[in-house]
Coordinates of C-alpha atoms and ligand atoms in Angstrom, one line a residue:
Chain A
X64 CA 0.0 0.0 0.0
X65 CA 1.4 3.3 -0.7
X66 CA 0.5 6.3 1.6
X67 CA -0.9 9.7 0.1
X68 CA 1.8 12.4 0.5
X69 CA 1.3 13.9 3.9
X70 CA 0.4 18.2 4.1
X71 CA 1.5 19.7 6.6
X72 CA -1.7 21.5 7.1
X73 CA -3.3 18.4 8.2
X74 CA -0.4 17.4 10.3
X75 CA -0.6 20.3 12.3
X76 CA -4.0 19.7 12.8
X77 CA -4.0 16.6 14.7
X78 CA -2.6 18.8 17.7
X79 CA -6.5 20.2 17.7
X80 CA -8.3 16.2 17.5
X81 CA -8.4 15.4 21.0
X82 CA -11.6 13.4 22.0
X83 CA -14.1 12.8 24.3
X84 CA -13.9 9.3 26.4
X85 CA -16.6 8.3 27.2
X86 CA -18.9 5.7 29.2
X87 CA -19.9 2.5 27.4
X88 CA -23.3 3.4 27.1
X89 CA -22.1 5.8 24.7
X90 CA -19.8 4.1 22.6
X91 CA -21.1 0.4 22.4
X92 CA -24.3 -0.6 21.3
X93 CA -27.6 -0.9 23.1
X94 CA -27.6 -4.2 24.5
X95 CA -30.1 -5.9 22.8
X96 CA -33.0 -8.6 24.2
X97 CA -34.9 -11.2 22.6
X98 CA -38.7 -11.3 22.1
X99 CA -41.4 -13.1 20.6
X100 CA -43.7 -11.3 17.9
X101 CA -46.7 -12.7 15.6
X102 CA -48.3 -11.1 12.9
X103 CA -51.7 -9.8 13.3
X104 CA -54.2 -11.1 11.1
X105 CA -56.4 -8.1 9.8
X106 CA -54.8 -4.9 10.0
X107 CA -58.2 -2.9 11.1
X108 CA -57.5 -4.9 14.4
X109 CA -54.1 -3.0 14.8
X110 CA -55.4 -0.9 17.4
X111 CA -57.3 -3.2 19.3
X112 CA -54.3 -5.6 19.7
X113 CA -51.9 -3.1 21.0
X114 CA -55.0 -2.1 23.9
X115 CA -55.5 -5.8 24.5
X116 CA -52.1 -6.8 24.5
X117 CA -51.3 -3.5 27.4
X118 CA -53.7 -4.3 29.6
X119 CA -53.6 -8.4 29.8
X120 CA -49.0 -8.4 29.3
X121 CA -48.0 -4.7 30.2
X122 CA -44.4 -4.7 28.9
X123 CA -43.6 -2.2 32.3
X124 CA -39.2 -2.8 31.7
X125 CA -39.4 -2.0 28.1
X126 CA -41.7 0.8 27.8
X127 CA -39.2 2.5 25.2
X128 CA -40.5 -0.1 22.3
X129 CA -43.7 0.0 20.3
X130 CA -45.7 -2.6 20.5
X131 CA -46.2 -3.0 16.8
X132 CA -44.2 -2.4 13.6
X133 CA -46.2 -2.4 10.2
X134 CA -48.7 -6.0 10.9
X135 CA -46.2 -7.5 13.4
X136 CA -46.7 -7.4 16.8
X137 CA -44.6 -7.5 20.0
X138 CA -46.0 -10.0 22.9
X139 CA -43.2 -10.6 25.4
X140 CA -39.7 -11.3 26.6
X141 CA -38.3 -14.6 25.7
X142 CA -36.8 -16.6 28.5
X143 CA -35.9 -20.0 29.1
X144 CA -38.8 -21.7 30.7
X145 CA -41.1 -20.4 27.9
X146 CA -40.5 -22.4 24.5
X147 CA -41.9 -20.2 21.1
X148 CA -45.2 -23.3 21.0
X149 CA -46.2 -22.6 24.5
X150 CA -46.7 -18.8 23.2
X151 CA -50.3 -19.3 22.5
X152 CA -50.5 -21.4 25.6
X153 CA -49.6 -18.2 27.8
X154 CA -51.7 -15.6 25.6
X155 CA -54.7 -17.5 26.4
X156 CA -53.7 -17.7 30.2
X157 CA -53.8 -14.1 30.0
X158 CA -57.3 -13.9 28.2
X159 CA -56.1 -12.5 25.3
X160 CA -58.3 -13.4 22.2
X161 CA -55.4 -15.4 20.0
X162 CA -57.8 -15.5 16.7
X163 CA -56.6 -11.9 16.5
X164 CA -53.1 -13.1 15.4
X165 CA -51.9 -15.7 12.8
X166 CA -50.0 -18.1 15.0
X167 CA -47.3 -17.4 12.9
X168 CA -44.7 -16.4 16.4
X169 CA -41.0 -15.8 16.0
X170 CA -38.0 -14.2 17.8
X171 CA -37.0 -10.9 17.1
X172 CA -34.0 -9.2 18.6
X173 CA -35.1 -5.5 20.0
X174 CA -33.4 -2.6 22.5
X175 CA -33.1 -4.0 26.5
X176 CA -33.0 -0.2 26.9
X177 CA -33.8 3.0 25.4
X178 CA -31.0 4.3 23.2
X179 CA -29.0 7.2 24.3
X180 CA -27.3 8.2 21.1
X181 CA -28.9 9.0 17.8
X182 CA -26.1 6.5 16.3
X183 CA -27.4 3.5 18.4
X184 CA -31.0 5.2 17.9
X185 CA -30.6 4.2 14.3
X186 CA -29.5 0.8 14.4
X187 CA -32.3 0.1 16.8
X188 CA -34.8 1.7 15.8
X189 CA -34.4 -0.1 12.1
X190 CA -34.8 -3.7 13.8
X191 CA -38.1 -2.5 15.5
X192 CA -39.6 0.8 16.8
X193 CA -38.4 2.7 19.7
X194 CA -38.6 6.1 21.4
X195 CA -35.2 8.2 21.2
X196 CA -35.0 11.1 23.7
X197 CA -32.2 13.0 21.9
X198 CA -29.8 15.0 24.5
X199 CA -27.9 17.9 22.4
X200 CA -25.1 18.2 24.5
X201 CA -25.0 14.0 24.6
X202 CA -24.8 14.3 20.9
X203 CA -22.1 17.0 20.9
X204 CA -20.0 14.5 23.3
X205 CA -20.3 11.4 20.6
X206 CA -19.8 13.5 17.4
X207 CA -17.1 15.6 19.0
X208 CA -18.5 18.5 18.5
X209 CA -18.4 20.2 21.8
X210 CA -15.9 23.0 21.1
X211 CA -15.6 25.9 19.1
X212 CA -12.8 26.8 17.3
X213 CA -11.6 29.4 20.6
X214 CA -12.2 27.0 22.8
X215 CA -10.1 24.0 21.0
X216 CA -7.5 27.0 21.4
X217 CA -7.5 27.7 24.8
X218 CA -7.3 23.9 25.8
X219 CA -4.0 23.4 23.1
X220 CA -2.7 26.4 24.8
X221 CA -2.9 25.4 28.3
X222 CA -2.2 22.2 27.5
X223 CA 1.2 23.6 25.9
X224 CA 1.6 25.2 29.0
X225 CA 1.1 21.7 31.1
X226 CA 4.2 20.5 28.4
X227 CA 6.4 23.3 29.6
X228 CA 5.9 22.1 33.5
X229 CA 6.3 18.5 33.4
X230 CA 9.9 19.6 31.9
X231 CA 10.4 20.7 35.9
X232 CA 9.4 16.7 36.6
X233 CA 12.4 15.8 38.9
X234 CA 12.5 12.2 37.4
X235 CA 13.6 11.9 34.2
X236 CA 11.8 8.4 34.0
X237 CA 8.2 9.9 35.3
X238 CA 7.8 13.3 33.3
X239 CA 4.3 14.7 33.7
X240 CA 2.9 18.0 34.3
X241 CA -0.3 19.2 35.3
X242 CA -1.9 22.9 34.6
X243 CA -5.5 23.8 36.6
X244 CA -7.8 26.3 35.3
X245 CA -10.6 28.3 36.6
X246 CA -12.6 28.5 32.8
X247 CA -15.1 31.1 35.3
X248 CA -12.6 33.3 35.4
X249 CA -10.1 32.0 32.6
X250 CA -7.2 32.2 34.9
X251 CA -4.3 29.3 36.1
X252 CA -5.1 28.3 39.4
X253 CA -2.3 26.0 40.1
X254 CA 0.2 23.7 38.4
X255 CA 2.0 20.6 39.0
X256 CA 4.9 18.4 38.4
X257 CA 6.0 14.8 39.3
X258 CA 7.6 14.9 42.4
X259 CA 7.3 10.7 43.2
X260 CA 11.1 10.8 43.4
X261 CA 10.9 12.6 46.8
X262 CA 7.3 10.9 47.8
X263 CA 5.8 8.0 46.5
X264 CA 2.0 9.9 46.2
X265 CA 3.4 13.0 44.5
X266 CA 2.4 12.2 41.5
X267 CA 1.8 15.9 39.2
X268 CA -1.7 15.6 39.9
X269 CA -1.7 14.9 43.8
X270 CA 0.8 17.9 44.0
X271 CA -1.5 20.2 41.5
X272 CA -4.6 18.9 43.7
X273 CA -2.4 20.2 47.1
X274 CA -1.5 23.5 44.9
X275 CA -4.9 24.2 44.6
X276 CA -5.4 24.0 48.6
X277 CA -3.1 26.6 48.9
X278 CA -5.0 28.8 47.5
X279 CA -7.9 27.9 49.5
X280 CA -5.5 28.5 53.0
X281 CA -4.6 24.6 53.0
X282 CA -2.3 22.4 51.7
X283 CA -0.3 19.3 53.1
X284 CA 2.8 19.3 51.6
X285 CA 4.1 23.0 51.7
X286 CA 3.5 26.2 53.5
X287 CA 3.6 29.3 51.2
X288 CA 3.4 32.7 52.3
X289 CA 0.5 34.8 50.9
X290 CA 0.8 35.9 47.4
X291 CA -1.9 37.9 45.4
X292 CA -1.9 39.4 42.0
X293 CA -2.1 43.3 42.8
X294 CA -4.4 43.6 39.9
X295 CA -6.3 41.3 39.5
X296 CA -6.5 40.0 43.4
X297 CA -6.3 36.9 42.3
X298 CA -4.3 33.7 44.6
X299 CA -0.9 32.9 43.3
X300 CA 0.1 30.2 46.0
X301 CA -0.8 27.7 43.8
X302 CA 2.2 28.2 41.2
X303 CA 5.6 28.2 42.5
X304 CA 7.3 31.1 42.1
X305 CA 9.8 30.5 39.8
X306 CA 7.7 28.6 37.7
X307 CA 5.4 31.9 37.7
X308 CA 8.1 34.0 36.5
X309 CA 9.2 31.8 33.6
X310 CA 5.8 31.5 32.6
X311 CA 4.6 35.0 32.9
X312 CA 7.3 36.0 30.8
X313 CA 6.7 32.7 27.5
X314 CA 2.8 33.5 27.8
X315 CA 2.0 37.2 28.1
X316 CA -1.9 36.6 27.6
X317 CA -2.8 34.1 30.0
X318 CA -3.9 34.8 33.5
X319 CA -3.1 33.7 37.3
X320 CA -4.1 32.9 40.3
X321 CA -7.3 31.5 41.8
X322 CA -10.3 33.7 43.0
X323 CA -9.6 34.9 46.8
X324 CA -10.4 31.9 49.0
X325 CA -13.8 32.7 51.7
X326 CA -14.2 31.5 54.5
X327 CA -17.5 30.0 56.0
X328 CA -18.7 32.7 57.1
X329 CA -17.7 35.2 54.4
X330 CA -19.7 32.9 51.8
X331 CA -23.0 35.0 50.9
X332 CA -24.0 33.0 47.8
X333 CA -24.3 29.2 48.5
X334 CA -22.3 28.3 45.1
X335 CA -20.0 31.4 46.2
X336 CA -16.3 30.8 46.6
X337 CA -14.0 28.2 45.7
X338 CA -14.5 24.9 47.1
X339 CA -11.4 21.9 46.4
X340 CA -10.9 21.4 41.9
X341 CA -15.2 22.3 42.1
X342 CA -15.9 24.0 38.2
X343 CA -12.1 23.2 37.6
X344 CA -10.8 22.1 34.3
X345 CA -7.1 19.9 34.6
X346 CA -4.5 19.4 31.7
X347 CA -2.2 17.0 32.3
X348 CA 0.1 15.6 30.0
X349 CA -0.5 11.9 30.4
X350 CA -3.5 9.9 31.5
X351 CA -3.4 10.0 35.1
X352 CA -2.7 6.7 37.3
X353 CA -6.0 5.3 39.5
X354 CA -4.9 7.0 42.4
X355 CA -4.5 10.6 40.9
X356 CA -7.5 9.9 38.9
X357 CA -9.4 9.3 41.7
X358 CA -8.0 12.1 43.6
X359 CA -9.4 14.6 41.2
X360 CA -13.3 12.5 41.4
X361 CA -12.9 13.3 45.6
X362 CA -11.5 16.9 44.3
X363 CA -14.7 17.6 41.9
X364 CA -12.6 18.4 39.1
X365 CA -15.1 19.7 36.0
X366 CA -13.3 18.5 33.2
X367 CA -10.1 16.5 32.6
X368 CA -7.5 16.9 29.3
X369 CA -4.8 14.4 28.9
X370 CA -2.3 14.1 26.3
X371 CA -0.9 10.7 25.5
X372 CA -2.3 7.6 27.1
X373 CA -0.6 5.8 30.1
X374 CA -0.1 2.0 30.3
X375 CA -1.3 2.4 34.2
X376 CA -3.9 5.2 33.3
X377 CA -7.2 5.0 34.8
X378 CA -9.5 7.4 32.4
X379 CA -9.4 5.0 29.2
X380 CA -6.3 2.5 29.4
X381 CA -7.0 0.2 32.3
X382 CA -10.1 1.5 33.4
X383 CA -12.6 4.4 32.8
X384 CA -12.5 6.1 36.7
X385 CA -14.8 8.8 35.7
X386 CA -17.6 6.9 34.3
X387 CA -18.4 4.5 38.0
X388 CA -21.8 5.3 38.1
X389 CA -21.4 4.2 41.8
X390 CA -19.5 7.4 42.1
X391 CA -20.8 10.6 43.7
X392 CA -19.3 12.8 41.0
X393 CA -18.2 11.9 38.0
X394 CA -15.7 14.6 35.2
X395 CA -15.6 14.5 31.6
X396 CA -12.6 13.3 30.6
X397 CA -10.8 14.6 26.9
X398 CA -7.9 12.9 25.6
X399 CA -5.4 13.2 23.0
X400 CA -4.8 17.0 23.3
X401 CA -1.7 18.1 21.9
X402 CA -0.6 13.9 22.3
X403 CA 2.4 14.5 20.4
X404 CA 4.3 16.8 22.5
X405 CA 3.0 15.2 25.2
X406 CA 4.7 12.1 24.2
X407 CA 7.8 13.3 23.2
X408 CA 8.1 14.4 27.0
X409 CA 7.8 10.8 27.8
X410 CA 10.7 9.6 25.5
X411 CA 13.3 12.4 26.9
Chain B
X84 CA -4.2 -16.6 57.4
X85 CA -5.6 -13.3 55.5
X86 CA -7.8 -14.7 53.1
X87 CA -7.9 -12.9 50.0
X88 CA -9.8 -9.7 49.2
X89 CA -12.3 -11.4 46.7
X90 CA -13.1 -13.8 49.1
X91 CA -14.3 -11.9 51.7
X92 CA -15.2 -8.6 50.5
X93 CA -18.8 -10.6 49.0
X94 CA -19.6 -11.4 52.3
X95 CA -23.1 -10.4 53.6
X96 CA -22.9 -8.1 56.7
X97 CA -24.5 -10.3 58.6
X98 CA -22.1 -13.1 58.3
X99 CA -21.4 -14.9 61.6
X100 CA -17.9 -15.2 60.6
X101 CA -15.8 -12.5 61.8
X102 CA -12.5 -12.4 61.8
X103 CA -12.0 -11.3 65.2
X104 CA -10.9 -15.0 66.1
X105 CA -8.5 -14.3 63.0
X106 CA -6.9 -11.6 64.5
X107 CA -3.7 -12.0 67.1
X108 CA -4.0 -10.4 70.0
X109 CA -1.6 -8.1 69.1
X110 CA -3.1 -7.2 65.9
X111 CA -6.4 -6.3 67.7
X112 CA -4.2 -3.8 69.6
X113 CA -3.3 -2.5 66.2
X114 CA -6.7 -2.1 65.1
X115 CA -7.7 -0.5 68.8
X116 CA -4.8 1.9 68.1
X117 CA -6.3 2.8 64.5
X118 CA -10.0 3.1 66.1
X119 CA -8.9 6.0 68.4
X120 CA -7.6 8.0 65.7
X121 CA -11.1 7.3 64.1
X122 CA -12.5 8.4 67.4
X123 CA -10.2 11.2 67.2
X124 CA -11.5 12.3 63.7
X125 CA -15.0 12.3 64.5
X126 CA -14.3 14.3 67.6
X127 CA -12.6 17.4 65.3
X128 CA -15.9 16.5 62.5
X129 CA -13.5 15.3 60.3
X130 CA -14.4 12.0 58.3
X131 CA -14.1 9.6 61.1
X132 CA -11.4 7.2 59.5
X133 CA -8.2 6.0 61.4
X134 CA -4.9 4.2 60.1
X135 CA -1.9 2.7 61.1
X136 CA 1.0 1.8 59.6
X137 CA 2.9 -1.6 61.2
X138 CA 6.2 -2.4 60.1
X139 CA 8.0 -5.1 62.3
X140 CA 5.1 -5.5 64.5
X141 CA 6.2 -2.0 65.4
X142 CA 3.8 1.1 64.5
X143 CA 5.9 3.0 62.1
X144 CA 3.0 5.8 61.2
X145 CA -0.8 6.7 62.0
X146 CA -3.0 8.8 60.9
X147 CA -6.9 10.3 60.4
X148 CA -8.5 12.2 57.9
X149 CA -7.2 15.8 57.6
X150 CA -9.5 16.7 54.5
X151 CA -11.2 19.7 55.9
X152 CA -8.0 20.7 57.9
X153 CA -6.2 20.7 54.7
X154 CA -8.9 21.6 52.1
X155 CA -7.5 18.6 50.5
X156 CA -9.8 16.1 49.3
X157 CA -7.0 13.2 49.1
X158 CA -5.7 13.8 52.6
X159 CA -6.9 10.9 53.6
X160 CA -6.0 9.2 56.5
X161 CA -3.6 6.2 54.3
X162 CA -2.3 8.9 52.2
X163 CA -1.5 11.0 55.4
X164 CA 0.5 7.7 57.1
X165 CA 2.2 7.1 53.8
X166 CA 3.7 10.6 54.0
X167 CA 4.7 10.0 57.6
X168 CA 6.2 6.7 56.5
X169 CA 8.0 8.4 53.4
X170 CA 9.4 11.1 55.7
X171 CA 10.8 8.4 58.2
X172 CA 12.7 6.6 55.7
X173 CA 14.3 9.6 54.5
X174 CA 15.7 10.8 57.6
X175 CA 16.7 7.3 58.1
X176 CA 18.0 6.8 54.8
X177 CA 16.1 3.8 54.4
X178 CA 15.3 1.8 51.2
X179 CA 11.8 3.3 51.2
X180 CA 10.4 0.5 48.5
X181 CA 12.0 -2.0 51.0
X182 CA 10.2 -0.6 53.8
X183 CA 6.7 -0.5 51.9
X184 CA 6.8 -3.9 51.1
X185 CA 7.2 -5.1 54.5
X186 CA 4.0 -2.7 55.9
X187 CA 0.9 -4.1 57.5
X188 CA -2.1 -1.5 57.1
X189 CA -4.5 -1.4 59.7
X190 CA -7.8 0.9 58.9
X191 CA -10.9 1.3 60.5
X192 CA -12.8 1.5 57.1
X193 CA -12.0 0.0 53.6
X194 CA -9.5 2.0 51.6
X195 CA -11.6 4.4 48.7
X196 CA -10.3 4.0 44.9
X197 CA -7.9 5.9 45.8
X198 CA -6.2 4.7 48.5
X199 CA -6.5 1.4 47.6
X200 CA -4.3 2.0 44.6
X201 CA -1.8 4.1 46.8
X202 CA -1.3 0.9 48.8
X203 CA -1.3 -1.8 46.0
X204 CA 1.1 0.6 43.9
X205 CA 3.6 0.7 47.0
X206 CA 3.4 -3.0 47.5
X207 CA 2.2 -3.1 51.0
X208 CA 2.4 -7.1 52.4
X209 CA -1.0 -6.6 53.8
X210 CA -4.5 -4.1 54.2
X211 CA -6.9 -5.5 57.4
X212 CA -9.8 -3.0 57.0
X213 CA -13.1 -3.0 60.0
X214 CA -16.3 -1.9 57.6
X215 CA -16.9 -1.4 53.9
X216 CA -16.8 1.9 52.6
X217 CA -20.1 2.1 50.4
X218 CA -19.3 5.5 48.8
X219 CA -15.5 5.3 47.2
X220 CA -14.3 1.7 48.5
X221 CA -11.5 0.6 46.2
X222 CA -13.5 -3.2 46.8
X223 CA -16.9 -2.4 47.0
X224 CA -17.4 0.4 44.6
X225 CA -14.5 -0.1 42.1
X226 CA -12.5 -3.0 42.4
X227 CA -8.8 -1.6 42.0
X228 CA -7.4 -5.1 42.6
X229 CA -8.8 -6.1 39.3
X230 CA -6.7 -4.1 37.2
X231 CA -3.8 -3.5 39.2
X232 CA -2.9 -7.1 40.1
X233 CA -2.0 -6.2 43.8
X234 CA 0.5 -8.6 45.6
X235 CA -1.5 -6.9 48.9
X236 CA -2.8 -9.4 50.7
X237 CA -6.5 -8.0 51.9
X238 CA -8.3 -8.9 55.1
X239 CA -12.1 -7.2 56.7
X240 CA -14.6 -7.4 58.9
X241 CA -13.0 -6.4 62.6
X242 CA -15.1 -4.4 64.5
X243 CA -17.0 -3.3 61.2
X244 CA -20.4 -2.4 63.0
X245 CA -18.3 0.3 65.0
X246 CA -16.4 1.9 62.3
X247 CA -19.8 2.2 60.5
X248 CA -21.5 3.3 63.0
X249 CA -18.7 6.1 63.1
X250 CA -19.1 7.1 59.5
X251 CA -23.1 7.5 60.2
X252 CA -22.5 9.6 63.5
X253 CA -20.3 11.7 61.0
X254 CA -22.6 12.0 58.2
X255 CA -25.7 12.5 60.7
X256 CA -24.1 16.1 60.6
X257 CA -23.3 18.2 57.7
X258 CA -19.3 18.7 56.0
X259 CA -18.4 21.8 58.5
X260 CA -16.0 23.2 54.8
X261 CA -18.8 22.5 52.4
X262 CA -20.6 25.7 50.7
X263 CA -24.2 25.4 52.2
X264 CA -26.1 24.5 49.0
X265 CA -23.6 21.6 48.5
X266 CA -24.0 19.6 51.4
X267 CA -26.6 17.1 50.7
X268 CA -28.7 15.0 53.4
X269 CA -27.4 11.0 52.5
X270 CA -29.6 9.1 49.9
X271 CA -30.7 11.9 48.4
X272 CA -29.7 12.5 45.0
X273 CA -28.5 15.2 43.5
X274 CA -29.3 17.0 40.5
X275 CA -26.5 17.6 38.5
X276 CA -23.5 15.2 39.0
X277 CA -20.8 18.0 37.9
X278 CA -22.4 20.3 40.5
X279 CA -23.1 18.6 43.3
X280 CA -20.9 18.7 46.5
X281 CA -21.4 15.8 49.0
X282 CA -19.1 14.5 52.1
X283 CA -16.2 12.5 51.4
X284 CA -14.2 10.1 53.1
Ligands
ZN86 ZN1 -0.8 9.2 39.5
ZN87 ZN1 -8.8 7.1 50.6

């Protein structure tokens, strides 16, 4: 096979096709169960069959379906104590007037559930009938069409800057940096890089997570002393210094610090005030492990970006973390951003 | 003999067999050690989980919760011993790994997600745990042992109904940090999941 000659335009465009990952019930397709159908015999009896047929076998788990598609008609749930013959048997348990049909009963694969995607809508649907509740921003998610074209901009440039702090990783063997955003207020709250060579847990993430507490007058692992953005009165603790200055200086139109930390009693608004990674979106150059990826689900992290895919990682790789529906809280997670400088880190 | 997690983490609540009579004397002690520092958690309404960390039958680090103290939501009370055990090595100039690997965890309540993967990732030789931890539990809710292949050896079920009844006291009352609006009253559920706020272990 010979490859088509590869434009640069396009190359440089990959850099922008990061993706959604999402739960299974998004991606695969509807899981499907059989039932047994027959064929009603005249057509002006349509109506009267579908009545008959909800008030004798109500069909309450599978209330998406209709009961009929063109002359064909759905009658219940196969299962293993009820053979296709002893169909007729059970109808007339049930009272239902079997001259009605043709005795003509088959099995016919249909939705378990309701679709949630237009994409598994249409494969359904064509096998037999269903109801489709379509969810725009669900549909966004699957097609990828979430951002806009400023958006896709402002994650590839925080994202670059995420690149330019893992280079601070003290490891060369475990490079990964992590940038947190306030998208309220379009500002860096705090940044991180992997520190496991001086502590096991301080992995970019756990130290971005503890950077953010410092701007909220907590932190474990480091005391800083107060630091505000004259201007802006925005929190700086959450970036180290020196990585502030080297940043300030490469990205002139980005913004820092986290909005002023209040206390209980200053809150006057419920949803006032910063509370842990809450509305928060985190870059971080490669998929996060289960416990940082975890540690951002207790955090309440908003959104997650990652760059290039980890053979530990917990939001695609090994597992999918953020889609537990068990969970209290559950992030969107967006990977593949910027995946080849993020990789690139990985091989230095 | 720890049995292993799979085999006992199924186990109804109500099953007779504890492992109390599992337990050495001296490994009850442990756990008694951990419960105060539950107790101890509870008493400053932080999330009422206690740990300690055994290394030659000797306790090398324990810890509680600090969440709220910290405004950390992964200081919990594993992650805080790990830390403690971290900086002991270090001024001992001790093969940390080494050290790790020889650890015995007692916990009042099952390790979260979290945790769990903390612990399997550092090789600890074993986890004994009192109840199951329903909201995050690295067992119960997600079982981290399935895709991280642990060589942990996991043991619960001492003095469970007590370290439950602990985390209900705690969660009778509401998360003394949370904004107002987010704390929500247990089994409710909450509207958005991106929005909502509830208490964490
Ligand atoms: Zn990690
Ligand atoms: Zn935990």
């Amino acid at each position: 096979m010979s490859c088509p000659p590869k434009k640069i335009k396009l190359e440089q465009n990959t850099d922008n096709q990061f993706y959604p990952v999402l739960s299974e019930e998004f991606t695969e397709p509807t899981p499907m169960i059989d039932v047994y159908i027959d064929t009603v015999t005249d057509p002006r009896n349509i109506s009267k069959v579908v009545v008959e047929l909800n008030t004798v076998l109500p069909l309450p788990e599978l209330t998406h379906l209709k009961r009929i598609k063109g002359k064909d008609v759905l009658l219940f749930p196969c299962n293993k104590d009820t053979a296709p013959d002893m169909v007729c048997e059970i109808l007339k348990k049930n009272n239902f007037d079997i001259s009605y049909l043709k005795n003509n009963v088959r099995t016919m694969s249909v939705a378990e559930i309701a679709p949630k995607t237009r994409k598994q809508y249409e494969v359904v649907h064509k096998l037999w009938p269903c109801n489709f509740h379509s969810n725009k921003y669900v549909e966004k998610l699957c097609t990828n069409t979430l951002f806009s074209a400023s958006e896709i901009e402002s994650h590839v440039n925080y994202m670059q800057v995420a690149i330019d702090i893992a280079r601070f990783s003290k490891d060369p063997l475990s490079i990964a940096g992590v940038v947190v955003v306030d998208p309220k207020i379009n500002s860096i709250v705090a940044v991180g890089f992997d520190k496991r060579i001086d502590n096991p847990c301080q992995h970019a993430v756990m130290v971005a997570i503890d950077n953010v507490a410092l701007t909220q007058n907590g932190g474990a692992w480091q005391q800083v002393n107060a630091r505000l953005d004259n201007q802006a009165s925005l929190d700086l603790r959450g970036i180290p210094d020196d990585i502030l200055d080297v940043l300030k200086k490469k990205y002139r139109n980005l913004r820092f610090g986290a909005t002023k930390f209040k206390g209980k009693c200053e809150i006057e608004t419920p949803s006032d005030g910063p509370y842990l990674c809450t509305g928060y979106y985190v870059y971080v150059t490669r998929e996060p492990c289960v416990m940082c990826a975890m540690g951002l689900i207790h955090s309440r992290a908003k959104r997650v970006f990652y760059g290039t895919k980890s053979e530990n990682g917990a939001l695609g790789s090994l597992c999918k973390i953020h889609t537990v529906k068990d969970l209290n809280h559950h992030y969107e997670v967006f990977a593949g951003l910027l995946e080849d400088g993020c990789k690139k880190l990985k091989q230095k | 003999m720890l049995q292993s997690a799979t085999e006992t983490v199924n186990e109804d609540k109500q099953n007779p067999t504890s492992v109390n009579d599992n337990l050495t004397e001296l490994q009850q002690k442990f756990m008694e050690t951990a419960f105060n520092f539950a107790y101890n958690a509870l008493a400053v309404q932080e999330v009422p989980v206690g740990c300690i960390f055994v290394y030659n039958n000797e306790i090398l680090a324990s810890g509680r919760n600090t969440v709220n103290e910290t405004h950390n939501a992964t200081r919990h009370a594993e992650i805080n011993c790990i830390d403690e055990v971290n900086n002991f090595c270090r001024s001992k100039n001790l093969d940390v790994k080494k050290i790790f690997s020889e650890i015995d965890v007692y916990v009042t309540v099952e390790p979260c997600i979290m945790c769990a993967a903390a612990l399997y990732d550092l090789h600890v030789r074993s986890i004994i745990f009192g109840c199951k931890n329903d909201r995050f539990g690295g067992q119960t809710v997600f079982n981290v042992a399935s895709v991280l292949n642990p060589v942990t050896e996991v043991k619960n079920g001492y003095r469970a109904e007590e370290a439950m009844n602990l985390l209900k006291e705690f969660y009778k009352g509401t998360n003394p940090s949370a904004p107002l609006d987010k704390v929500k009253v247990k089994g409710k559920k909450a509207r958005k999941p991106s929005d909502e706020a509830t208490l964490k272990t």
